[in-house]
PDB file of C-alpha atoms and ligand atoms in Angstrom:
ATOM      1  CA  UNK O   1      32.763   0.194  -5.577  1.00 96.00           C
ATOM      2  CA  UNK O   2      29.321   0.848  -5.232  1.00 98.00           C
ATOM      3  CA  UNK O   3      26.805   2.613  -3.268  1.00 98.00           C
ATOM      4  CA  UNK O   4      23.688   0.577  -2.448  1.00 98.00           C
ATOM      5  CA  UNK O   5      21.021   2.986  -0.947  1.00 98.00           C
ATOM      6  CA  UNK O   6      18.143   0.452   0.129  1.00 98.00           C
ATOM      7  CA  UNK O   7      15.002   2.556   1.470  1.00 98.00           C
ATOM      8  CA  UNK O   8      13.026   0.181   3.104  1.00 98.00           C
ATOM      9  CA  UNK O   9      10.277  -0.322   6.495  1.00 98.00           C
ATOM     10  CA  UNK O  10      11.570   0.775   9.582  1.00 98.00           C
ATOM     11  CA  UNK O  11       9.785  -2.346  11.227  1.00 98.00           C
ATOM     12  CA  UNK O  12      12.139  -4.195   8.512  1.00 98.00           C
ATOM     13  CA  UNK O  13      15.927  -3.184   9.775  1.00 98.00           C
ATOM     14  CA  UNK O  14      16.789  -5.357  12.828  1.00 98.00           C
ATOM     15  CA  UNK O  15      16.216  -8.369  10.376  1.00 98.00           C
ATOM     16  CA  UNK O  16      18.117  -6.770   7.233  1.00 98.00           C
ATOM     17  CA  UNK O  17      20.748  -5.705   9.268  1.00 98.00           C
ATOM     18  CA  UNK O  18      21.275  -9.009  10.691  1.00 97.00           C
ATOM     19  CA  UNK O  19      21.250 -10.735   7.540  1.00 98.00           C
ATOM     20  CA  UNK O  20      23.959  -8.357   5.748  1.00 97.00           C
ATOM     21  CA  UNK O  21      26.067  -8.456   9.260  1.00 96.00           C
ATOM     22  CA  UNK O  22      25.701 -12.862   8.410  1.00 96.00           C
ATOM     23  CA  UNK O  23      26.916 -12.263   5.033  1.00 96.00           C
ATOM     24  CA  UNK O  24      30.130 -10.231   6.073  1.00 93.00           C
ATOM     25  CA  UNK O  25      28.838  -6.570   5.771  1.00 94.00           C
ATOM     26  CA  UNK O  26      31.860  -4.729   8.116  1.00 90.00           C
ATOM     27  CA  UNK O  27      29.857  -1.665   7.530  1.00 94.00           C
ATOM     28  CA  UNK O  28      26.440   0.627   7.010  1.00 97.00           C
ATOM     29  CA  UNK O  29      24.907   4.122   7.712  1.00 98.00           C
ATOM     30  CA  UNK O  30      21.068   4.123   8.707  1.00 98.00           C
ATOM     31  CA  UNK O  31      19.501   6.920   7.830  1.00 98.00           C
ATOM     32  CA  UNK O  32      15.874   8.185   9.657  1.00 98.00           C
ATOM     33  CA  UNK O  33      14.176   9.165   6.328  1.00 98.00           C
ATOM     34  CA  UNK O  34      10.859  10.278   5.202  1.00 97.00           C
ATOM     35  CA  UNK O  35       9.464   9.556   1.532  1.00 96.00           C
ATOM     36  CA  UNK O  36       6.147   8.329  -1.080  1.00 95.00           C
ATOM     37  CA  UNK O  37       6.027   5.870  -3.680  1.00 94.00           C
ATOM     38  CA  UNK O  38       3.490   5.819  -6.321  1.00 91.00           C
ATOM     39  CA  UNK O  39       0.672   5.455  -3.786  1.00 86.00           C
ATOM     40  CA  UNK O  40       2.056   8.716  -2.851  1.00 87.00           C
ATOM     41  CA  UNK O  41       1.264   8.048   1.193  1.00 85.00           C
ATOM     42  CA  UNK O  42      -1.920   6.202   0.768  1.00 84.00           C
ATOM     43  CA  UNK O  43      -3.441   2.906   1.001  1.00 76.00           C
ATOM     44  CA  UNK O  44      -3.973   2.037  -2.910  1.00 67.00           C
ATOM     45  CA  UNK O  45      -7.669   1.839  -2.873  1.00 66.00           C
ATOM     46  CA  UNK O  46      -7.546   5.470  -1.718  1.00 60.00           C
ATOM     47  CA  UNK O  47      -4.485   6.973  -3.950  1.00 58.00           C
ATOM     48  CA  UNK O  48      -5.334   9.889  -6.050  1.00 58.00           C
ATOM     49  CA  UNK O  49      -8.074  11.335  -2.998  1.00 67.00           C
ATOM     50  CA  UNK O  50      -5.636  13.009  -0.790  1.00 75.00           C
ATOM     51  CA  UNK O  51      -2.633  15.206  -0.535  1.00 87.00           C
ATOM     52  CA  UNK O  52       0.461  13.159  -0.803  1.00 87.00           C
ATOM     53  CA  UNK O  53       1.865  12.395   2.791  1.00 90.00           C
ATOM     54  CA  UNK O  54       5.326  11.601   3.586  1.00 93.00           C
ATOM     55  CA  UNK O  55       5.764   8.089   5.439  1.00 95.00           C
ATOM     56  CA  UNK O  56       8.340   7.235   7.752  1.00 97.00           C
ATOM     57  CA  UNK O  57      11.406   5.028   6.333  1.00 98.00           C
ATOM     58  CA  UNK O  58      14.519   3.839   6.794  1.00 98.00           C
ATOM     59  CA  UNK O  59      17.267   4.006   3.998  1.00 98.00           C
ATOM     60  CA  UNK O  60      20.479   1.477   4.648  1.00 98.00           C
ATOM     61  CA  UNK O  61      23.693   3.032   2.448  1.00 98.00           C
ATOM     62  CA  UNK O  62      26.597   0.616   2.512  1.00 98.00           C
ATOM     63  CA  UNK O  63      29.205   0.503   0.154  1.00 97.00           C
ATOM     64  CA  UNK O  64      30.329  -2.628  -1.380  1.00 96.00           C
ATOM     65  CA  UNK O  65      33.015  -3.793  -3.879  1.00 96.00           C
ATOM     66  CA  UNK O  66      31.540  -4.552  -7.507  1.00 96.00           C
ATOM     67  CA  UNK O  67      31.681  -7.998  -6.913  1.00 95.00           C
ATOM     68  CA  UNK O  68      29.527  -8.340  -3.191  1.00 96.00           C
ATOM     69  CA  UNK O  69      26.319  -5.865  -4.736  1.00 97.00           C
ATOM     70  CA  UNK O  70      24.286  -8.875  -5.856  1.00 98.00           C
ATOM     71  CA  UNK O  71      24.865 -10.783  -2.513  1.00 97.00           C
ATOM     72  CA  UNK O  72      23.956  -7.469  -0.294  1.00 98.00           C
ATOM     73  CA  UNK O  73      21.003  -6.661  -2.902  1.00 98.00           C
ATOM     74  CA  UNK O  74      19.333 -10.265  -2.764  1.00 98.00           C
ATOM     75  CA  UNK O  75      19.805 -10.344   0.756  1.00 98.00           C
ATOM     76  CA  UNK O  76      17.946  -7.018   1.483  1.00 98.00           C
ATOM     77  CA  UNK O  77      15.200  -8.083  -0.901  1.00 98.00           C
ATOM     78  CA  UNK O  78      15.188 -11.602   0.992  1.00 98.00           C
ATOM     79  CA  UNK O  79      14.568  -9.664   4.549  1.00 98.00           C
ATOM     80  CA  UNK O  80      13.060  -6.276   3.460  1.00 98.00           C
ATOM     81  CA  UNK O  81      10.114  -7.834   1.642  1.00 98.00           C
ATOM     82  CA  UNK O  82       6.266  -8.028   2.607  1.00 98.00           C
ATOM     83  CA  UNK O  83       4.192  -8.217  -0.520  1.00 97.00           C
ATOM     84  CA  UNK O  84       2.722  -5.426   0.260  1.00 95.00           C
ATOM     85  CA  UNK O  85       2.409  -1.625  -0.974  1.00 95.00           C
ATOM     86  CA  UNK O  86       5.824   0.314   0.234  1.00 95.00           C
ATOM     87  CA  UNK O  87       8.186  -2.471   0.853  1.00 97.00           C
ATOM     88  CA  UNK O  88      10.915   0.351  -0.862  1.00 98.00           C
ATOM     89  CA  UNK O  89      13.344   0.674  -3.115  1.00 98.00           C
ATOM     90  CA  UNK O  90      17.240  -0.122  -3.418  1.00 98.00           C
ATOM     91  CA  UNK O  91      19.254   2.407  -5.550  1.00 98.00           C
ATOM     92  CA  UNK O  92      22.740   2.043  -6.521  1.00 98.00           C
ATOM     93  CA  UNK O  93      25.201   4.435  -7.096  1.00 98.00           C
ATOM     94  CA  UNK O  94      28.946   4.366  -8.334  1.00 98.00           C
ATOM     95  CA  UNK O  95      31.859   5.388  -5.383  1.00 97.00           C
ATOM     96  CA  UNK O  96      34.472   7.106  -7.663  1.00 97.00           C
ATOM     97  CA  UNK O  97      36.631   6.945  -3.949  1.00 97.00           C
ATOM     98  CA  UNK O  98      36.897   5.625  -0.648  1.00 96.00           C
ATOM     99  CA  UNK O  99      39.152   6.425   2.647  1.00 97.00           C
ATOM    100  CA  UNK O 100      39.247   5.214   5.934  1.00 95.00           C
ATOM    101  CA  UNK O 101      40.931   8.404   8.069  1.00 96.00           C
ATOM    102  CA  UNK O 102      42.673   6.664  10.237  1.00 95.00           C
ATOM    103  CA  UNK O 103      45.097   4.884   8.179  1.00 94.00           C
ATOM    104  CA  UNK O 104      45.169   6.746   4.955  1.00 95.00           C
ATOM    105  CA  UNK O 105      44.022   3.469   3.091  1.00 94.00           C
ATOM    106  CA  UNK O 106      41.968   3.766  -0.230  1.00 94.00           C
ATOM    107  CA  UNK O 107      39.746   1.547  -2.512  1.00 91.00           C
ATOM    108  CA  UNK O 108      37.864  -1.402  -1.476  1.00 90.00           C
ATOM    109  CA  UNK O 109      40.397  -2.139   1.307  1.00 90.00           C
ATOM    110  CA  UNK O 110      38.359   0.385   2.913  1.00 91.00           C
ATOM    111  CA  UNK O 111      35.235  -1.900   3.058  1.00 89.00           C
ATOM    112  CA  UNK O 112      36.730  -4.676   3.953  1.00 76.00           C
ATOM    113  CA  UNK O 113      40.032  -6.683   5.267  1.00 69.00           C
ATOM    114  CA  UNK O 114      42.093  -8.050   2.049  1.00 60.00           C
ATOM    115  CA  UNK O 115      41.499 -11.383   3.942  1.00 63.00           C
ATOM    116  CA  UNK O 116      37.830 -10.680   3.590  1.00 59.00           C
ATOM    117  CA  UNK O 117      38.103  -9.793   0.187  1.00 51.00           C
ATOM    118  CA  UNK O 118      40.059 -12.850  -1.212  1.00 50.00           C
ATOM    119  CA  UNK O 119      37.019 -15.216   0.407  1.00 48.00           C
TER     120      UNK O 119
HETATM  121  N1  ATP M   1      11.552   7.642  -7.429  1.00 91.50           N
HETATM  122  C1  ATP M   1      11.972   7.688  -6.159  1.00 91.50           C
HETATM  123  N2  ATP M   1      13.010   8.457  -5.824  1.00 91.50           N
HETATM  124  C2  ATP M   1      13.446   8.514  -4.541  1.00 91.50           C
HETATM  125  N3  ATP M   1      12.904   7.825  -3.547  1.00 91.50           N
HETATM  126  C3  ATP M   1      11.872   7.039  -3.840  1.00 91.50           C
HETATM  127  C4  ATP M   1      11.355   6.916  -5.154  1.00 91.50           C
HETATM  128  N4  ATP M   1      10.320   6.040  -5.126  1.00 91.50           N
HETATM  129  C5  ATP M   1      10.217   5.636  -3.862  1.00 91.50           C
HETATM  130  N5  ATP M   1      11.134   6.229  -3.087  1.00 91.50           N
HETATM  131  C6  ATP M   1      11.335   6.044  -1.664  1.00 91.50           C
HETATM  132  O1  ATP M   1      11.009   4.695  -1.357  1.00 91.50           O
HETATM  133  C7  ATP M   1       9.995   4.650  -0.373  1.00 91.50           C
HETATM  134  C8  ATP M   1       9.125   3.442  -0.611  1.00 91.50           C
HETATM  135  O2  ATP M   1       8.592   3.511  -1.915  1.00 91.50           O
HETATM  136  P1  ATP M   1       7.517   2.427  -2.323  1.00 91.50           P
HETATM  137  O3  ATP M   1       8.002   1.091  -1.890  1.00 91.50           O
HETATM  138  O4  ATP M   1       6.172   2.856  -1.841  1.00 91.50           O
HETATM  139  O5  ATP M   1       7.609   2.533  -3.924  1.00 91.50           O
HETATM  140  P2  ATP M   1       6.447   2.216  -4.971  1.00 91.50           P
HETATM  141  O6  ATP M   1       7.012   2.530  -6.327  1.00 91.50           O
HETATM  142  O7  ATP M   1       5.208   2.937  -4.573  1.00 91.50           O
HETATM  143  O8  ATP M   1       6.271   0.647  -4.897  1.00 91.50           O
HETATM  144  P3  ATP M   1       5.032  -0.162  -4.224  1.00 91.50           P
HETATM  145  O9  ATP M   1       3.941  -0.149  -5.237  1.00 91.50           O
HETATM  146  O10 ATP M   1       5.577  -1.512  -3.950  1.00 91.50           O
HETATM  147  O11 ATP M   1       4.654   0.576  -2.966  1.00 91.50           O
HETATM  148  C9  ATP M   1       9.292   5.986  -0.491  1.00 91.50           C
HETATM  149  O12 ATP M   1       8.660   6.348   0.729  1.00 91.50           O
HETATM  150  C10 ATP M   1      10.446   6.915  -0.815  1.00 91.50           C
HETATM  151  O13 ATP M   1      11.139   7.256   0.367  1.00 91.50           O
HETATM  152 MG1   MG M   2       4.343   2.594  -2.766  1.00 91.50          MG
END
């Protein structure tokens, strides 16, 4: 299991989430977040004038069996991208565990249904 951490526009997230809820995504956090990139807050042609300014972003964390990260990575690059200066970053991290509370259940029948999984 993995943990894909995708920081990305907030103008950007209706159309991500969308897309990963198309391609069977039965789960994510959103997370309000605040961050820079190398232009450290700035329009390039101005980067290196100013103090560094924190801009508003979103980061999506949804965790995914090994085999679905490519499918939910290519998909947020597919929606998340602009061209242009901070369009974000995806980060992925390793789940050593996962439980759903209700039921007790563990492992990556937690993410999805093992109908789901056997698609
Ligand atoms: N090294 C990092 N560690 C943690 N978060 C980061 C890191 N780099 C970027 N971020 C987060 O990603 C957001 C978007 O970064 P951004 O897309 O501007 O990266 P960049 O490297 O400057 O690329 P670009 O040149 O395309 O803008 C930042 O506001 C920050 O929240
Ligand atoms: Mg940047």
């Amino acid at each position: 299991m993995k943990l894909v951490k995708a920081i990305i526009k907030p103008f950007k997230v209706p159309e991500v989430k969308d897309a990963l809820a198309e391609v069977g995504i039965e789960g994510m956090t959103v997370i309000d977040v605040k961050g820079f990139g190398r232009q450290k807050g700035h329009n390039s042609v101005y980067r290196g004038e100013y103090a560094i300014e924190f801009m508003p972003k979103v980061m999506l964390e949804i965790a995914v069996p090994d085999t679905e990260v490519k499918l939910v990575v290519d998909t947020i690059i597919k929606h998340a991208r602009t061209g242009n200066i901070g369009d974000g970053k995806i980060f992925i991290v390793p789940i050593e565990e996962a439980i759903r509370i209700r039921s007790g259940e563990t492992g990556d029948e937690v993410l999805y249904e093992p109908e789901a999984l056997a698609r």
